Tab-separated table of C-alpha atoms in Angstrom:
chain	number	residue	atom	x	y	z
A	95	MET	CA	0.000	0.000	0.000
A	96	LEU	CA	2.771	2.428	0.894
A	97	PHE	CA	4.564	1.794	-2.401
A	98	GLY	CA	1.279	2.384	-4.179
A	99	TYR	CA	0.945	5.743	-2.418
A	100	GLY	CA	4.558	6.593	-3.215
A	101	PHE	CA	4.356	5.923	-6.954
A	102	LEU	CA	0.969	7.677	-7.150
A	103	PHE	CA	2.459	10.885	-5.762
A	104	LEU	CA	5.648	10.543	-7.795
A	105	GLY	CA	3.442	10.447	-10.882
A	106	LEU	CA	1.498	13.449	-9.599
A	107	THR	CA	4.778	15.344	-9.067
A	108	TRP	CA	5.933	14.554	-12.584
A	109	LEU	CA	2.631	15.743	-14.059
A	110	LEU	CA	2.562	18.990	-12.054
A	111	PHE	CA	6.204	20.031	-12.407
A	112	ARG	CA	7.549	18.417	-15.584
A	113	GLN	CA	7.540	21.799	-17.381
A	114	LYS	CA	9.677	23.506	-14.758
A	115	ALA	CA	13.349	23.779	-15.523
A	116	ASN	CA	15.258	22.464	-12.558
A	117	ASN	CA	17.858	19.872	-11.781
A	118	ASP	CA	15.727	17.908	-9.334
A	119	SER	CA	15.184	14.279	-10.293
A	120	LEU	CA	12.586	11.973	-8.949
A	121	PRO	CA	14.035	9.791	-6.132
A	122	LEU	CA	13.556	6.538	-8.052
A	123	VAL	CA	16.899	5.071	-6.947
A	124	SER	CA	16.130	5.697	-3.281
A	125	ILE	CA	12.667	4.173	-3.610
A	126	GLY	CA	14.138	1.183	-5.437
A	127	VAL	CA	16.611	0.533	-2.599
A	128	ILE	CA	13.824	0.881	-0.012
A	129	ALA	CA	11.571	-1.472	-1.984
A	130	VAL	CA	14.229	-4.183	-2.306
A	131	THR	CA	15.061	-3.938	1.420
A	132	ALA	CA	11.382	-4.037	2.478
A	133	VAL	CA	10.513	-6.994	0.235
A	134	GLY	CA	13.616	-8.867	1.416
A	135	LEU	CA	12.606	-8.432	5.060
A	136	MET	CA	9.051	-9.497	4.249
A	137	LEU	CA	10.265	-12.715	2.599
A	138	LEU	CA	12.577	-13.452	5.530
A	139	PHE	CA	9.757	-13.360	8.101
A	140	TRP	CA	6.837	-14.607	5.971
A	141	PRO	CA	7.282	-18.184	4.672
A	142	ARG	CA	4.162	-18.091	2.501
A	143	ALA	CA	5.396	-14.999	0.669
A	144	PHE	CA	8.792	-16.677	0.233
A	145	VAL	CA	7.026	-19.481	-1.673
A	146	SER	CA	4.676	-17.155	-3.615
A	147	PRO	CA	6.249	-13.665	-3.535
A	148	LEU	CA	3.889	-12.184	-6.143
A	149	THR	CA	0.528	-13.719	-5.262
A	150	ALA	CA	0.696	-14.097	-1.446
A	151	PRO	CA	0.615	-10.346	-0.609
A	152	LEU	CA	-2.295	-9.751	-2.998
A	153	GLU	CA	-4.226	-12.765	-1.689
A	154	SER	CA	-3.676	-11.647	1.908
A	155	MET	CA	-4.737	-8.094	1.174
A	156	THR	CA	-7.904	-9.369	-0.512
A	157	ARG	CA	-8.686	-11.683	2.407
A	158	PHE	CA	-8.169	-9.025	5.059
A	159	SER	CA	-10.324	-6.617	3.086
A	160	ALA	CA	-13.271	-9.008	3.517
A	161	PHE	CA	-12.308	-10.987	6.615
A	162	PRO	CA	-14.991	-13.689	7.002
A	163	GLU	CA	-14.865	-14.296	10.764
A	164	SER	CA	-17.713	-13.028	12.934
A	165	HIS	CA	-16.841	-11.178	16.153
A	166	TRP	CA	-18.929	-9.053	18.480
A	167	SER	CA	-17.646	-5.858	20.043
A	168	ILE	CA	-19.253	-2.961	21.848
A	169	PHE	CA	-19.455	0.290	19.879
A	170	ASP	CA	-21.302	3.422	20.945
A	171	GLY	CA	-23.213	1.495	23.612
A	172	LEU	CA	-24.340	-1.373	21.353
A	173	TYR	CA	-22.865	-4.767	20.569
A	174	VAL	CA	-22.185	-4.848	16.826
A	175	ASN	CA	-21.051	-7.749	14.668
A	176	SER	CA	-17.764	-7.374	12.797
A	177	LEU	CA	-19.489	-8.377	9.558
A	178	SER	CA	-21.862	-5.413	9.780
A	179	THR	CA	-19.937	-2.602	11.453
A	180	PRO	CA	-21.354	0.883	10.739
A	181	ARG	CA	-19.543	3.202	8.326
A	182	SER	CA	-18.761	5.564	11.209
A	183	TYR	CA	-16.788	2.890	13.081
A	184	LEU	CA	-13.208	3.916	12.262
A	185	PRO	CA	-13.712	7.722	12.061
A	186	GLN	CA	-15.485	7.637	15.423
A	187	TRP	CA	-12.725	5.590	17.042
A	188	LEU	CA	-10.136	8.049	15.738
A	189	THR	CA	-11.966	11.087	17.100
A	190	ILE	CA	-12.338	9.626	20.614
A	191	THR	CA	-8.856	8.070	20.936
A	192	LEU	CA	-6.492	10.544	19.229
A	193	PRO	CA	-4.664	12.515	21.955
A	194	GLU	CA	-5.596	16.154	22.372
A	195	PHE	CA	-2.255	17.454	21.083
A	196	VAL	CA	-2.654	15.470	17.836
A	197	LEU	CA	-6.176	16.815	17.331
A	198	ALA	CA	-4.957	20.366	18.005
A	199	GLY	CA	-2.098	20.001	15.517
A	200	LEU	CA	-4.453	18.698	12.831
A	201	LEU	CA	-6.775	21.661	13.446
A	202	PHE	CA	-3.868	24.116	13.072
A	203	GLY	CA	-2.922	22.309	9.860
A	204	VAL	CA	-6.388	22.877	8.380
A	205	VAL	CA	-6.118	26.587	9.247
A	206	GLN	CA	-2.701	26.860	7.566
A	207	VAL	CA	-3.891	25.109	4.412
A	208	ALA	CA	-6.788	27.570	4.193
A	209	GLN	CA	-4.422	30.527	4.661
A	210	LYS	CA	-1.768	29.399	2.157
A	211	ARG	CA	-3.714	27.629	-0.543
A	212	ARG	CA	-1.361	28.713	-3.348
A	213	GLN	CA	1.831	27.840	-1.503
A	214	TRP	CA	0.706	24.249	-1.173
A	215	ARG	CA	0.843	23.868	-4.993
A	216	SER	CA	4.547	22.993	-4.789
A	217	ARG	CA	6.778	19.988	-4.359
A	218	ILE	CA	6.710	20.399	-0.579
A	219	GLY	CA	2.934	20.663	-0.771
A	220	VAL	CA	2.780	17.352	-2.643
A	221	MET	CA	4.991	15.783	0.028
A	222	TYR	CA	2.554	16.905	2.714
A	223	GLY	CA	-0.253	15.660	0.499
A	224	LEU	CA	1.337	12.199	0.505
A	225	LEU	CA	1.323	12.196	4.318
A	226	VAL	CA	-2.307	13.276	4.503
A	227	PHE	CA	-3.344	10.802	1.818
A	228	SER	CA	-1.602	7.860	3.554
A	229	ALA	CA	-3.723	8.573	6.651
A	230	ALA	CA	-6.977	9.508	4.920
A	231	CYS	CA	-7.103	6.822	2.204
A	232	PRO	CA	-7.471	3.793	4.566
A	233	VAL	CA	-10.094	5.648	6.615
A	234	ALA	CA	-12.058	6.502	3.482
A	235	TYR	CA	-11.732	2.879	2.351
A	236	SER	CA	-13.204	1.651	5.657
A	237	VAL	CA	-16.152	4.027	5.306
A	238	ILE	CA	-16.896	2.980	1.722
A	239	LYS	CA	-16.207	-0.781	1.862
A	240	GLN	CA	-17.107	-1.518	5.522
A	241	PRO	CA	-14.536	-4.277	6.092
A	242	SER	CA	-14.751	-6.595	9.108
A	243	LEU	CA	-13.700	-4.514	12.127
A	244	TYR	CA	-13.715	-5.206	15.866
A	245	ASP	CA	-11.689	-4.552	19.045
A	246	GLY	CA	-11.412	-0.840	18.509
A	247	MET	CA	-9.220	0.443	15.681
A	248	ARG	CA	-6.326	-1.979	16.133
A	249	HIS	CA	-6.577	-3.182	12.515
A	250	PHE	CA	-5.906	0.372	11.274
A	251	LEU	CA	-3.141	1.477	13.649
A	252	PHE	CA	-0.931	2.137	10.619
A	253	VAL	CA	-2.856	5.384	9.936
A	254	LEU	CA	-1.552	6.884	13.196
A	255	PRO	CA	2.119	7.593	12.244
A	256	PRO	CA	1.223	9.839	9.273
A	257	LEU	CA	-1.513	11.554	11.309
A	258	VAL	CA	0.879	12.290	14.167
A	259	THR	CA	3.566	13.451	11.710
A	260	VAL	CA	1.138	15.866	9.994
A	261	SER	CA	0.079	17.168	13.425
A	262	ALA	CA	3.685	17.726	14.525
A	263	LEU	CA	4.568	19.499	11.267
A	264	SER	CA	1.500	21.705	11.623
A	265	PHE	CA	2.632	22.801	15.088
A	266	HIS	CA	6.154	23.405	13.764
A	267	HIS	CA	5.002	25.582	10.877
A	268	ALA	CA	2.505	27.463	13.055
A	269	LEU	CA	5.194	28.332	15.598
A	270	SER	CA	7.703	29.360	12.924
A	271	SER	CA	5.344	31.379	10.714
A	272	TRP	CA	2.823	32.936	13.099
A	273	GLN	CA	3.942	35.881	15.236
A	274	GLY	CA	3.151	37.531	18.544
A	275	LYS	CA	0.159	36.475	20.597
A	276	THR	CA	-0.869	33.892	17.993
A	277	ALA	CA	2.454	32.055	18.362
A	278	VAL	CA	2.142	32.213	22.157
A	279	LEU	CA	-1.380	30.748	21.879
A	280	VAL	CA	-0.091	27.871	19.700
A	281	ALA	CA	2.702	27.145	22.190
A	282	ALA	CA	0.230	27.233	25.092
A	283	VAL	CA	-2.093	24.807	23.283
A	284	ALA	CA	0.841	22.463	22.566
A	285	VAL	CA	2.039	22.469	26.171
A	286	GLY	CA	-1.461	22.326	27.679
A	287	SER	CA	-2.755	19.489	25.506
A	288	SER	CA	0.443	17.485	26.007
A	289	SER	CA	0.147	17.971	29.764
A	290	VAL	CA	-3.435	16.657	29.723
A	291	VAL	CA	-2.324	13.497	27.938
A	292	ALA	CA	0.741	13.016	30.185
A	293	ARG	CA	-1.432	13.353	33.277
A	294	GLU	CA	-3.866	10.786	31.882
A	295	MET	CA	-1.027	8.336	31.174
A	296	ILE	CA	0.063	8.599	34.818
A	297	ARG	CA	-3.530	8.209	36.068
A	298	LEU	CA	-4.182	5.076	33.962
A	299	HIS	CA	-0.840	3.353	34.655
A	300	PRO	CA	-0.308	0.446	33.989
A	301	ASN	CA	-3.405	0.383	31.754
A	302	GLN	CA	-2.554	3.207	29.361
A	303	ALA	CA	-3.831	1.054	26.483
A	304	VAL	CA	-7.429	1.912	27.462
A	305	TYR	CA	-6.842	5.635	26.856
A	306	PHE	CA	-9.643	7.824	25.496
A	307	ASN	CA	-9.230	11.572	25.062
A	308	HIS	CA	-10.968	14.102	27.309
A	309	VAL	CA	-11.987	16.697	24.766
A	310	ILE	CA	-14.385	14.436	22.795
A	311	ALA	CA	-14.769	11.134	24.678
A	312	GLY	CA	-14.539	12.534	28.203
A	313	SER	CA	-11.890	9.912	29.201
A	314	VAL	CA	-12.271	6.172	29.726
A	315	ASP	CA	-14.310	6.873	32.880
A	316	GLU	CA	-17.142	8.191	30.708
A	317	VAL	CA	-17.097	5.622	27.883
A	318	LEU	CA	-16.350	2.402	29.801
A	319	ASN	CA	-19.677	0.749	28.982
A	320	ARG	CA	-19.976	2.202	25.467
A	321	TYR	CA	-16.711	1.136	23.796
A	322	GLU	CA	-14.169	-1.669	23.979
A	323	THR	CA	-11.430	-1.005	26.519
A	324	ASP	CA	-9.261	-3.852	27.852
A	325	TYR	CA	-10.060	-6.285	25.030
A	326	TRP	CA	-6.718	-8.111	25.464
A	327	ARG	CA	-7.520	-8.489	29.190
A	328	HIS	CA	-4.213	-7.037	30.420
A	329	ALA	CA	-5.863	-6.343	33.796
A	330	GLN	CA	-6.043	-10.059	34.537
A	331	LYS	CA	-2.282	-10.204	35.063
A	332	GLN	CA	-2.634	-7.489	37.710
A	333	ALA	CA	-5.447	-9.503	39.287
A	334	LEU	CA	-3.162	-12.532	39.573
A	335	ARG	CA	-0.515	-10.440	41.319
A	336	TRP	CA	-3.115	-9.037	43.725
A	337	ILE	CA	-4.276	-12.541	44.679
A	338	ALA	CA	-0.670	-13.670	45.201
A	339	GLU	CA	0.167	-10.656	47.374
A	340	ASN	CA	-2.966	-10.813	49.527
A	341	TYR	CA	-3.781	-14.531	49.866
A	342	ARG	CA	-0.596	-16.552	49.368
A	343	ASN	CA	-0.049	-16.972	53.123
A	344	GLN	CA	-3.656	-18.073	53.753
A	345	TYR	CA	-3.341	-21.382	51.882
A	346	ASP	CA	-1.084	-24.384	52.578
A	347	ARG	CA	-1.313	-25.359	48.903
A	348	LYS	CA	-1.351	-23.611	45.564
A	349	ILE	CA	-4.231	-21.155	45.135
A	350	ARG	CA	-6.589	-22.365	42.412
A	351	VAL	CA	-7.598	-19.667	39.914
A	352	TYR	CA	-10.044	-19.894	37.023
A	353	SER	CA	-10.730	-17.454	34.180
A	354	ARG	CA	-12.532	-17.566	30.864
A	355	PHE	CA	-9.318	-16.077	29.432
A	356	ILE	CA	-7.304	-19.299	29.586
A	357	TRP	CA	-4.032	-17.695	28.446
A	358	ILE	CA	-3.453	-16.289	31.925
A	359	LYS	CA	-2.200	-19.776	32.842
A	360	GLU	CA	1.079	-18.652	31.228
A	361	GLN	CA	1.301	-15.713	33.679
A	362	MET	CA	0.775	-17.463	37.032
A	363	PRO	CA	2.899	-16.096	39.906
A	364	ILE	CA	4.505	-18.589	42.300
A	365	GLY	CA	1.889	-20.162	44.562
A	366	LEU	CA	-0.990	-19.940	42.054
A	367	GLU	CA	-2.248	-22.484	39.530
A	368	PHE	CA	-4.780	-22.287	36.734
A	369	VAL	CA	-7.694	-24.740	37.009
A	370	ASP	CA	-10.983	-25.298	35.228
A	371	TYR	CA	-14.204	-24.266	36.966
A	372	THR	CA	-15.064	-27.942	37.541
A	373	ALA	CA	-11.990	-28.219	39.813
A	374	VAL	CA	-13.616	-25.849	42.377
A	375	PRO	CA	-11.389	-22.751	42.085
A	376	ASP	CA	-10.625	-20.493	45.046
A	377	PHE	CA	-10.858	-17.391	42.857
A	378	TYR	CA	-12.380	-16.440	39.537
A	379	ILE	CA	-10.982	-13.534	37.485
A	380	GLY	CA	-13.521	-11.987	35.139
A	381	SER	CA	-12.909	-9.220	32.619
A	382	LYS	CA	-15.625	-6.620	32.081
A	383	ARG	CA	-15.546	-7.621	28.429
A	384	TYR	CA	-18.581	-9.671	27.377
A	385	ASP	CA	-19.710	-9.538	31.048
A	386	GLU	CA	-17.196	-12.230	31.982
A	387	HIS	CA	-17.066	-10.647	35.447
A	388	ARG	CA	-20.711	-11.714	35.991
A	389	THR	CA	-20.310	-15.324	34.856
A	390	ILE	CA	-19.374	-17.006	38.155
A	391	PRO	CA	-21.565	-15.976	41.129
A	392	GLY	CA	-19.745	-15.056	44.294
A	393	GLU	CA	-18.246	-12.311	46.452
A	394	ILE	CA	-16.345	-9.601	44.553
A	395	VAL	CA	-13.200	-9.211	46.684
A	396	HIS	CA	-11.283	-6.763	44.478
A	397	THR	CA	-11.646	-4.738	41.263
A	398	ILE	CA	-8.851	-3.770	38.865
A	399	ARG	CA	-9.351	-0.217	37.591
A	400	ALA	CA	-7.899	2.276	35.155
A	401	GLY	CA	-8.741	5.597	36.764
A	402	LYS	CA	-12.377	5.094	37.800
A	403	ALA	CA	-13.113	2.596	35.017
A	404	GLU	CA	-13.505	-1.016	36.152
A	405	LEU	CA	-11.589	-3.504	33.981
A	406	ALA	CA	-11.801	-6.821	35.878
A	407	HIS	CA	-13.256	-8.370	39.037
A	408	ILE	CA	-11.712	-10.928	41.380
A	409	VAL	CA	-14.507	-13.171	42.679
A	410	LYS	CA	-14.596	-15.794	45.424
A	411	PRO	CA	-17.122	-18.285	43.985
A	412	ASP	CA	-20.211	-18.753	46.150
A	413	GLU	CA	-23.171	-20.781	44.836
A	414	THR	CA	-25.539	-19.221	47.377
A	415	ARG	CA	-25.405	-16.090	45.153
A	416	GLU	CA	-26.439	-18.077	42.104
A	417	PHE	CA	-29.802	-16.304	41.861
A	418	ASP	CA	-28.579	-12.746	42.478
A	419	ALA	CA	-29.879	-10.520	39.679
A	420	TYR	CA	-26.374	-9.089	39.156
A	421	PHE	CA	-25.181	-12.486	37.908
A	422	THR	CA	-28.336	-13.702	36.139
A	423	SER	CA	-29.348	-10.639	34.107
A	424	SER	CA	-26.641	-10.837	31.447
A	425	PHE	CA	-26.908	-12.411	28.005
A	426	TRP	CA	-23.135	-12.764	27.620
A	427	ALA	CA	-22.653	-14.263	31.092
A	428	ASP	CA	-25.294	-16.907	30.304
A	429	THR	CA	-23.621	-17.816	26.997
A	430	HIS	CA	-20.404	-18.426	28.976
A	431	ARG	CA	-22.247	-20.410	31.671
A	432	ARG	CA	-23.855	-22.698	29.115
A	433	LEU	CA	-20.436	-24.069	28.115
A	434	ILE	CA	-19.178	-24.170	31.711
A	435	TYR	CA	-22.212	-26.117	32.994
A	436	LEU	CA	-22.037	-28.590	30.102
A	437	ARG	CA	-18.464	-29.403	31.144
A	438	GLU	CA	-19.558	-29.532	34.769
A	439	VAL	CA	-22.237	-32.156	33.988
A	440	SER	CA	-19.781	-34.501	32.274
A	441	THR	CA	-17.115	-33.987	34.972
A	442	ARG	CA	-19.519	-34.756	37.836
A	443	LEU	CA	-20.801	-37.859	36.048
A	444	ARG	CA	-17.233	-39.117	35.596
A	445	ARG	CA	-16.718	-38.668	39.345
A	446	GLY	CA	-19.957	-40.537	40.106
A	447	ASP	CA	-21.591	-37.433	41.620
A	448	ARG	CA	-25.135	-37.954	40.283
A	449	VAL	CA	-26.798	-35.368	42.537
A	450	GLY	CA	-24.157	-32.772	41.585
A	451	ALA	CA	-24.687	-33.570	37.889
A	452	ALA	CA	-28.458	-33.198	38.393
A	453	ARG	CA	-27.901	-29.721	39.876
A	454	SER	CA	-25.752	-28.817	36.864
A	455	HIS	CA	-28.548	-29.972	34.540
A	456	LEU	CA	-30.971	-27.711	36.407
A	457	LYS	CA	-28.539	-24.784	36.053
A	458	LEU	CA	-28.415	-25.457	32.317
A	459	ALA	CA	-32.219	-25.475	32.136
A	460	ARG	CA	-32.286	-22.016	33.767
A	461	VAL	CA	-29.632	-20.725	31.360
A	462	TYR	CA	-31.629	-21.851	28.313
A	463	GLU	CA	-34.749	-20.197	29.717
A	464	ARG	CA	-32.952	-16.886	30.235
A	465	LEU	CA	-31.472	-17.018	26.717
A	466	LYS	CA	-34.862	-17.385	24.994
A	467	PRO	CA	-35.381	-13.635	24.396
A	468	TYR	CA	-32.076	-13.531	22.496
A	469	GLU	CA	-32.980	-16.079	19.825
A	470	VAL	CA	-32.097	-13.695	16.961
A	471	ARG	CA	-28.623	-12.950	18.318
A	472	LEU	CA	-27.959	-16.620	19.099
A	473	LYS	CA	-29.460	-17.966	15.870
A	474	PHE	CA	-31.286	-20.535	18.032
A	475	LYS	CA	-35.074	-20.677	17.962
A	476	ALA	CA	-36.993	-20.133	21.205
A	477	ASP	CA	-38.628	-23.538	20.668
A	478	TYR	CA	-35.193	-25.144	20.571
A	479	MET	CA	-34.203	-23.488	23.851
A	480	ASP	CA	-37.501	-24.564	25.435
A	481	ALA	CA	-36.770	-28.130	24.341
A	482	GLU	CA	-33.218	-27.946	25.719
A	483	ALA	CA	-34.466	-26.627	29.085
A	484	LYS	CA	-37.022	-29.465	29.273
A	485	LYS	CA	-34.402	-32.056	28.278
A	486	HIS	CA	-32.027	-30.960	31.050
A	487	ARG	CA	-34.826	-31.078	33.637
A	488	PHE	CA	-35.646	-34.645	32.582
A	489	GLN	CA	-31.976	-35.599	32.843
A	490	ALA	CA	-31.786	-34.061	36.307
A	491	ILE	CA	-34.785	-36.117	37.493
A	492	GLU	CA	-33.309	-39.298	36.005
A	493	LEU	CA	-30.045	-38.778	37.898
A	494	ILE	CA	-31.706	-38.461	41.319
A	495	ALA	CA	-32.128	-41.890	42.891
A	496	SER	CA	-35.931	-41.869	43.221
A	497	ARG	CA	-39.059	-39.770	42.859
A	498	ALA	CA	-39.326	-39.537	46.626
A	499	GLN	CA	-35.799	-38.149	46.863
A	500	SER	CA	-36.517	-35.613	44.084
A	501	GLU	CA	-39.651	-34.480	45.904
A	502	SER	CA	-37.690	-34.233	49.146
A	503	VAL	CA	-35.038	-32.032	47.513
A	504	ALA	CA	-37.761	-29.814	45.949
A	505	ALA	CA	-39.522	-29.493	49.336
A	506	ARG	CA	-36.226	-28.470	50.949
A	507	TYR	CA	-35.693	-25.802	48.287
A	508	LEU	CA	-39.188	-24.413	49.023
A	509	GLU	CA	-38.524	-24.358	52.766
A	510	ASP	CA	-35.304	-22.403	52.126
A	511	SER	CA	-37.237	-19.968	49.857
A	512	ASN	CA	-35.023	-21.076	46.973
A	513	HIS	CA	-38.003	-20.824	44.632
A	514	VAL	CA	-35.987	-20.849	41.386
A	515	ALA	CA	-34.277	-24.169	42.151
A	516	ALA	CA	-37.572	-25.651	43.399
A	517	ARG	CA	-39.346	-24.507	40.235
A	518	ASP	CA	-36.757	-26.168	37.967
A	519	LEU	CA	-36.893	-29.471	39.822
A	520	LEU	CA	-40.701	-29.483	39.996
A	521	LEU	CA	-41.033	-28.674	36.289
A	522	GLY	CA	-39.083	-31.863	35.677
A	523	LEU	CA	-41.157	-33.839	38.176
A	524	VAL	CA	-44.530	-32.866	36.698
A	525	SER	CA	-43.206	-33.726	33.219
A	526	VAL	CA	-41.958	-37.171	34.271
A	527	TYR	CA	-44.768	-37.895	36.774
A	528	PRO	CA	-47.801	-35.879	35.568
A	529	ASP	CA	-50.283	-37.845	37.775
A	530	ILE	CA	-48.857	-36.639	41.111
A	531	SER	CA	-51.069	-33.733	42.183
A	532	HIS	CA	-48.992	-32.502	45.119
A	533	ASN	CA	-46.052	-31.813	42.767
A	534	TRP	CA	-48.290	-29.561	40.681
A	535	VAL	CA	-49.350	-27.728	43.862
A	536	LYS	CA	-45.702	-27.199	44.855
A	537	LEU	CA	-44.817	-26.073	41.332
A	538	ILE	CA	-47.517	-23.380	41.413
A	539	GLN	CA	-46.244	-22.333	44.848
A	540	ALA	CA	-42.695	-22.052	43.493
A	541	LEU	CA	-43.831	-20.012	40.463
A	542	ILE	CA	-45.744	-17.647	42.729
A	543	GLY	CA	-42.549	-17.347	44.763
A	544	THR	CA	-40.550	-16.331	41.675
A	545	GLY	CA	-43.254	-13.899	40.570
A	546	GLU	CA	-43.942	-15.765	37.312
A	547	TYR	CA	-47.716	-15.413	37.498
A	548	ALA	CA	-48.421	-15.770	33.764
A	549	ARG	CA	-46.408	-18.953	33.691
A	550	ALA	CA	-48.171	-20.201	36.819
A	551	LEU	CA	-51.554	-19.693	35.100
A	552	LYS	CA	-50.302	-21.551	32.041
A	553	GLN	CA	-49.187	-24.472	34.229
A	554	CYS	CA	-52.549	-24.520	36.045
A	555	ARG	CA	-54.385	-24.848	32.731
A	556	GLU	CA	-52.001	-27.529	31.526
A	557	TRP	CA	-52.694	-29.423	34.779
A	558	GLN	CA	-56.459	-29.033	34.238
A	559	GLN	CA	-56.210	-30.374	30.688
A	560	GLN	CA	-54.306	-33.452	31.823
A	561	HIS	CA	-56.102	-34.105	35.143
A	562	PRO	CA	-59.080	-31.812	35.820
A	563	THR	CA	-59.456	-31.718	39.610
A	564	LEU	CA	-60.660	-29.307	42.249
A	565	ALA	CA	-57.029	-28.824	43.308
A	566	SER	CA	-56.071	-27.454	39.889
A	567	LEU	CA	-58.978	-24.964	39.986
A	568	GLU	CA	-58.022	-23.905	43.522
A	569	ALA	CA	-54.434	-23.365	42.329
A	570	GLU	CA	-55.634	-21.145	39.454
A	571	VAL	CA	-57.767	-19.073	41.845
A	572	ARG	CA	-54.742	-18.711	44.107
A	573	VAL	CA	-52.586	-17.441	41.264
A	574	LEU	CA	-55.272	-14.971	40.160
């Protein structure tokens, strides 16, 4: 791409200035040396290009221009798919993440171009044009073609060097050509905007990568839940260190840590080990990305921050918090749990823990129920998720030794006011044993306890259709 820009502007220079009598020659030799060096380095570090030096770069460029993978990322407060990112994606990311001093320099550059329109029709003007074009062309391409983009603007970081260079040159020319109070104002803007950025770097340390400017974005504190921040989950390494520093002496064995971001197992401090959730971890580290911090219920013992923005939570798992709204009201957290609980079922069965596996099946049933409203995003039909929830309830009932034991467990849940768990178990019981009236009564009681009155009415009518009794009518009156 850069060579394409270079030869384009060399051609433009030749067309504009070929009539002028001067001894300047186009720097073809220099560009030739640069090209040979660059291609040689590319071949050295890219085996595919070494095999196909002519076709591999073109094939790769074509593939990256229409990257087929689907990724979700948060943009302007909404989760958007990489295959359908809005045209404003890259320009908006640039405006909220370029430092203030770069934005100020670019603004001064626009003013200078307007003031000296004729002076820019020169060789030096074409050179500046090359810089501007090398930054603007990829941005314009992204707006027109809408390539697959996600995780901020990391796929277009190469537009930053020319932008910063243009900004710096604009400051330089403003300070050297403007006089008096205007020059003092430019210097004050340069120093002031640089100071703002330097202060922000200190405030965010060691998470400077989540920087957003103040002048447009309002800093990362303001945009935390509207844009991607710590998408590489750097904060999890800090979380590991915090656990090691604060809990290492409280365990006579290695501290077990689990995270959805499995690559942290390569970063474990001494005294910590990475385990799967099925191995009963002592701590769970969850990034704010995709609501991973809400996946495993428990006590939040520490939060890693950049300024005021929360990046990751350290959680002590606690199943008694399984029904807290904070952990159950997240689409992304439930998509993570679905995979975790499926592994948990198979692990508990391998260990011979049938009751534990039954509980995991019931957790899965609840997850599928909560995911029903998101059928479009998941590409699963609501009917499919209903069927999956019912299947897991059946499997839970089958794993418990007897009907009497299942009823006993359900009764205990009701006594403890654990209405959600009782509801799940009783839904399975009335499906497997539809003739047992007292299970229907308990199910309606559990549904009233969870506040699911419409569902309770639906169950009453289903009970009446199967076994019309006075008890079913009494239950419907009670719900009403």
